[in-house]
CSV table of C-alpha atoms in Angstrom, one decimal:
chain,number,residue,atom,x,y,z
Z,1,UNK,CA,67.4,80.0,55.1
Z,2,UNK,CA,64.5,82.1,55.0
Z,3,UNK,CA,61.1,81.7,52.1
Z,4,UNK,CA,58.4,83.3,51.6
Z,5,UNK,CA,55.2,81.3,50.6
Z,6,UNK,CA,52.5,82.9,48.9
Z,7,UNK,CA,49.3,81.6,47.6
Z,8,UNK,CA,47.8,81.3,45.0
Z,9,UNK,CA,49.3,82.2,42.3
Z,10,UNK,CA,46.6,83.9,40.2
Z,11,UNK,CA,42.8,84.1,41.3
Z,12,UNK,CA,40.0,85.2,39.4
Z,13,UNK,CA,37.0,86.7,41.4
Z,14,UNK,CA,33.8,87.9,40.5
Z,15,UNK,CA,33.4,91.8,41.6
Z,16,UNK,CA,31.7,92.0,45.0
Z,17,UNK,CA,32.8,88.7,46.1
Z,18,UNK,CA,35.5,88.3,49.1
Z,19,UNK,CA,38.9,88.0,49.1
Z,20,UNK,CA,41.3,86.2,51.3
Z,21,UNK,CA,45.4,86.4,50.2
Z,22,UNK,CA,47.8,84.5,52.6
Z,23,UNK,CA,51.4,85.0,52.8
Z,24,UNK,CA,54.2,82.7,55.0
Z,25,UNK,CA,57.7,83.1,56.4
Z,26,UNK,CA,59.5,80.5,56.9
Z,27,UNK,CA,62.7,80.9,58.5
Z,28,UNK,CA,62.8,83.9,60.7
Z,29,UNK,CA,61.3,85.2,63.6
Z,30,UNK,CA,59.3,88.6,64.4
Z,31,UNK,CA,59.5,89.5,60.5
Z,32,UNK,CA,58.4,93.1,59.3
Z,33,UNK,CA,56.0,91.9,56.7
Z,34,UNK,CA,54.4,93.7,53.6
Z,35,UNK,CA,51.3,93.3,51.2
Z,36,UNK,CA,52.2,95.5,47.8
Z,37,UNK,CA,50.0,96.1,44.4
Z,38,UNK,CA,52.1,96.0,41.3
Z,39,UNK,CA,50.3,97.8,38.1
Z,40,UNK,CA,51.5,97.0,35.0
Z,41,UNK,CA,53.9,99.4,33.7
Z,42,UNK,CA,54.4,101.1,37.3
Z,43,UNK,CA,56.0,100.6,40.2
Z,44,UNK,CA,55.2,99.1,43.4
Z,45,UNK,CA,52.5,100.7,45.8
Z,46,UNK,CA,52.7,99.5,49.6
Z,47,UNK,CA,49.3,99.0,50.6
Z,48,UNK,CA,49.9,97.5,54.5
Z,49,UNK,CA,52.7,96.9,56.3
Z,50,UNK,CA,53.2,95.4,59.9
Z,51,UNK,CA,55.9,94.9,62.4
Z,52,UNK,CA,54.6,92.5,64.8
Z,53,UNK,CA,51.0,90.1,65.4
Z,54,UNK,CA,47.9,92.6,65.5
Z,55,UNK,CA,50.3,95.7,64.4
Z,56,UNK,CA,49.0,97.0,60.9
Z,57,UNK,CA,49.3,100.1,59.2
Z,58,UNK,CA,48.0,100.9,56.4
Z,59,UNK,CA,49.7,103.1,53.5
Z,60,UNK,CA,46.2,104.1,51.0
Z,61,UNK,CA,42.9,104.1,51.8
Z,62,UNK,CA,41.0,101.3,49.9
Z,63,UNK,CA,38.6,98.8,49.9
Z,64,UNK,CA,41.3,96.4,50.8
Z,65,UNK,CA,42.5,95.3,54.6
Z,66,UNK,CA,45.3,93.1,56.3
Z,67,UNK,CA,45.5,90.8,59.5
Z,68,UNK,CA,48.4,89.3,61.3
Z,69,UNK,CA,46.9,86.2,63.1
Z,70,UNK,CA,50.2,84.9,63.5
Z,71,UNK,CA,54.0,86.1,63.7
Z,72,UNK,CA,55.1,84.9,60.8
Z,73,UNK,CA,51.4,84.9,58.5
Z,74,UNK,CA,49.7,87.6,56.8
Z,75,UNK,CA,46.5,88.4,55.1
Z,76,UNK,CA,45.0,90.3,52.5
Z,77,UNK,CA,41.0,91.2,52.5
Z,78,UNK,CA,38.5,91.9,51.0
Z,79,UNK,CA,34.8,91.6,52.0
Z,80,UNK,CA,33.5,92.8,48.4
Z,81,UNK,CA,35.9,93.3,45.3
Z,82,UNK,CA,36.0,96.3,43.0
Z,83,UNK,CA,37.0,95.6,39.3
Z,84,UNK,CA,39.7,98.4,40.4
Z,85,UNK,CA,41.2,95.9,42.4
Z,86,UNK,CA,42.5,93.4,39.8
Z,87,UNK,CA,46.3,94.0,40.2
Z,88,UNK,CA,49.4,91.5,41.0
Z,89,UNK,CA,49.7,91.4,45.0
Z,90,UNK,CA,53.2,91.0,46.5
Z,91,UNK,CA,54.1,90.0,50.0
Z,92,UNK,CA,57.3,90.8,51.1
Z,93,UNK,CA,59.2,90.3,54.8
Z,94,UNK,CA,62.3,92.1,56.3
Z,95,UNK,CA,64.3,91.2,59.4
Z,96,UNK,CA,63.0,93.1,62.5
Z,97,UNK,CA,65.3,95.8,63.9
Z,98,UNK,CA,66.5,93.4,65.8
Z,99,UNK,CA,68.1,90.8,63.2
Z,100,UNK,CA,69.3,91.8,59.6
Z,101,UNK,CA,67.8,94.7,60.3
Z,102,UNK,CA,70.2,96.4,56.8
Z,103,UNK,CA,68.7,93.9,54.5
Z,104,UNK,CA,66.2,95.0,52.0
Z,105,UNK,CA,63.0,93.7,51.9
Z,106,UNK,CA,62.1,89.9,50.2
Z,107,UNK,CA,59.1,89.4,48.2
Z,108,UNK,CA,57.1,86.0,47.6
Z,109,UNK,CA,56.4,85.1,43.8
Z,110,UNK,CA,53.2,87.6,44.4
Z,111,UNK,CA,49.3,86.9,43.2
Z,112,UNK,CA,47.5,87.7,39.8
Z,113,UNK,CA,44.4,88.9,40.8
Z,114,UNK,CA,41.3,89.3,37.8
Z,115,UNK,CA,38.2,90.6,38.9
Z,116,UNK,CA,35.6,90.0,36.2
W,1,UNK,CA,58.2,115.4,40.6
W,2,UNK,CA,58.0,112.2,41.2
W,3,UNK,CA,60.9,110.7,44.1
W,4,UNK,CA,62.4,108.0,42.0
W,5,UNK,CA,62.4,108.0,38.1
W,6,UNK,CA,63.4,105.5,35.6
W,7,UNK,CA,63.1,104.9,32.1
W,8,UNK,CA,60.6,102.0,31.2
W,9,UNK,CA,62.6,100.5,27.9
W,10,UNK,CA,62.2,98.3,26.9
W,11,UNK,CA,66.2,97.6,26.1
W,12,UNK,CA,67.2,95.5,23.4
W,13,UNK,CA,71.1,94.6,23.8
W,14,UNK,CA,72.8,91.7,21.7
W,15,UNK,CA,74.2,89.0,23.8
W,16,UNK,CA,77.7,89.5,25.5
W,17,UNK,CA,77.3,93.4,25.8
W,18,UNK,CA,77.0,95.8,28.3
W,19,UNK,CA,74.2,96.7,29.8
W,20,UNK,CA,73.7,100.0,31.8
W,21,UNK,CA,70.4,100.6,33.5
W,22,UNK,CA,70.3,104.3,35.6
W,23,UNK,CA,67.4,105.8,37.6
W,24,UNK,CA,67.7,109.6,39.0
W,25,UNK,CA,66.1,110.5,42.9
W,26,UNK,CA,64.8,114.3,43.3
W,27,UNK,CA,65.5,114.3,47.5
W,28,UNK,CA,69.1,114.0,48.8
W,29,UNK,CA,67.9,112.5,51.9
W,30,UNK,CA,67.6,109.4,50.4
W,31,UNK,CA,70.4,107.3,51.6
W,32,UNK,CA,69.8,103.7,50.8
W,33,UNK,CA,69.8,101.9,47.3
W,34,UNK,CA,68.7,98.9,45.9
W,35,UNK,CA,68.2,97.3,43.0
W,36,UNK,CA,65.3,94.2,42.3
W,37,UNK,CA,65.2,91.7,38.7
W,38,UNK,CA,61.6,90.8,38.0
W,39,UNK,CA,61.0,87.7,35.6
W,40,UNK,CA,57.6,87.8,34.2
W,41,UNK,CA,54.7,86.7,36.8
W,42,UNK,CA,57.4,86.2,39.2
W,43,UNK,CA,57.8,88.5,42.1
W,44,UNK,CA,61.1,90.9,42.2
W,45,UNK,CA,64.6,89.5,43.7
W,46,UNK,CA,66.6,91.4,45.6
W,47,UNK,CA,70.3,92.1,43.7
W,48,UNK,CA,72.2,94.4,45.2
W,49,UNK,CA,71.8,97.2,47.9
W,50,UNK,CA,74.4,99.8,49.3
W,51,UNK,CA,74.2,102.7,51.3
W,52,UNK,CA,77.6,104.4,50.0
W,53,UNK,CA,78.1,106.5,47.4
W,54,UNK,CA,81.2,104.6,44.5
W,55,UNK,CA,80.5,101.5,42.8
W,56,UNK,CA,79.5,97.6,44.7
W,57,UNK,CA,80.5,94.9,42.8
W,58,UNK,CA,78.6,91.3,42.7
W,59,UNK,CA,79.6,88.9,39.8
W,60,UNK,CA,78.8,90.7,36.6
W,61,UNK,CA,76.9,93.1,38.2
W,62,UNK,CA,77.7,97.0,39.0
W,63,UNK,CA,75.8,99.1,40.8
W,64,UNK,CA,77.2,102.8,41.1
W,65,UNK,CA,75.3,105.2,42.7
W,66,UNK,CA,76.5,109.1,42.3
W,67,UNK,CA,74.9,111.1,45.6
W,68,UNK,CA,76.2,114.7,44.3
W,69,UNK,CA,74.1,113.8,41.2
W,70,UNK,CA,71.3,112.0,42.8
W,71,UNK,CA,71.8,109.3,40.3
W,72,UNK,CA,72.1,105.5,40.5
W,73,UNK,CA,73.0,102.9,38.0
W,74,UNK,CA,73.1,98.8,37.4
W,75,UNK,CA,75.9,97.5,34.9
W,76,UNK,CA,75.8,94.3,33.5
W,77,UNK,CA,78.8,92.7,32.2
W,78,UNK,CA,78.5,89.8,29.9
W,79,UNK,CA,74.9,90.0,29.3
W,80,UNK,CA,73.0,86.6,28.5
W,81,UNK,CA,69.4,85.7,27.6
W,82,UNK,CA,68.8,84.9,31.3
W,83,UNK,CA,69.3,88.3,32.3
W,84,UNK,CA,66.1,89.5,30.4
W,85,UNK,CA,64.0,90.5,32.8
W,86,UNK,CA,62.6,93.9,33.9
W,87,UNK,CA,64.5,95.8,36.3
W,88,UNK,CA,63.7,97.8,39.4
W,89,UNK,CA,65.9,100.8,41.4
W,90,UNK,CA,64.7,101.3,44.7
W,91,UNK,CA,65.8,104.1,47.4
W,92,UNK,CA,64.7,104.9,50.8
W,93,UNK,CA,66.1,107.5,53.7
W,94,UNK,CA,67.5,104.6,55.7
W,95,UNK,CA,67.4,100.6,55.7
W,96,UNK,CA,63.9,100.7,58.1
W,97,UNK,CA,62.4,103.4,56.1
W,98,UNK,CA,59.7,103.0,53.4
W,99,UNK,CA,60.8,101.9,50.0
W,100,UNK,CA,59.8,103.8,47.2
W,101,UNK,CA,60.3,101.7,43.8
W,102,UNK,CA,61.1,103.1,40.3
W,103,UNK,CA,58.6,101.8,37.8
W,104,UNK,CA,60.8,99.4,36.0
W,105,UNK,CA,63.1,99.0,32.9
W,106,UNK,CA,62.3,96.2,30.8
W,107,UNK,CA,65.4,94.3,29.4
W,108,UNK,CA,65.9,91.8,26.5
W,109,UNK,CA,69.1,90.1,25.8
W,110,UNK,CA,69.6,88.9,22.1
W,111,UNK,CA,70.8,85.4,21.6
């Protein structure tokens, strides 16, 4: 069965300082992955999303970026944080069109980010 | 307007009830629904998802959705105290498309 590793779980940063989020499938193969921000009291916001190693798009402009070194890895950036930045980050992957391609998107267990 | 509304709660129901959650879509395009359970600090788990207008059954859970009305709704039957949780609709114009989330109803089951 397919999992979704995400790490860690809550990470407090100092503002300007760098940020580096990982997220891992385990499982599947060619995933469509996604990094979300969840506010509290609001919905989620898609910040990146990719469909294959090196493929990124990105959905808001922000002091944030994504990487896909790897098919089933992805990263969340940050070469200097903004205290507008603390926020819970969520990872999620779908199958590719090619496998499962009707099931919904899974997310990992997401990070807590505070930026002091 | 925004795409996807839902009312934030929180819902208090005694233990055993029914619980009826509901979430209302301004663009008839939309043809794919889902609905997510988030437990605090965790990240949201998929429950159901349907692309058809009528009801999809799971277990104790319901979820109708009503395409003339642009409306969806989760039932749960039974409730217990391990259903409290905060509870998210999602919709999006096909399976590959972009989801768009509703912001969450908060739920508490009373023992």
């Amino acid at each position: 069965s397919q999992t979704i590793h995400q790490w860690p779980a809550t990470l407090v940063q100092p503002v300007g300082s760098p940020l580096s989020l990982e997220c891992t499938v385990e499982g599947t193969s060619n995933p469509n992955l996604y990094w979300y921000r969840q506010a509290a009291g609001r919905g989620l916001q898609l910040l990146f999303y990719s469909v294959g190693i090196g493929q990124i798009s990105s959905e808001v402009p922000q002091n944030l970026s994504a990487s896909r070194p790897q098919d089933r890895q992805f990263i969340l950036s940050s070469k200097k944080l903004l205290l507008s930045d603390s926020g819970f980050y969520l990872c999620a992957w779908k199958g590719s069109e090619l496998m499962d391609s009707n099931q919904p998107q899974h997310f990992g267990d997401g990070t807590r980010l505070s930026i002091l | 307007q925004k795409e996807v509304e839902q009312d934030p709660g929180p819902l208090s129901v005694p233990e055993g009830a029914i619980v009826s959650l509901n979430c209302t879509y301004s663009n008839s395009a939309f043809q794919y629904f889902m609905w997510y359970r988030q437990y605090s600090r965790k990240g949201p788990e998929l429950l159901m998802y349907t692309y058809s207008s009528g009801n999809k059954e799971d277990g104790r859970f319901t979820a109708q959705v009503d395409k003339s009305s642009k409306y969806i709704s989760l039932f749960i039957r039974d409730s217990q105290p391990s259903d409290s949780a905060t509870y998210l609709c999602a919709i999006s114009y096909s399976s590959a498309s972009k989801i768009i989330f509703g912001s969450g109803t908060r739920l508490s089951i009373r023992p």
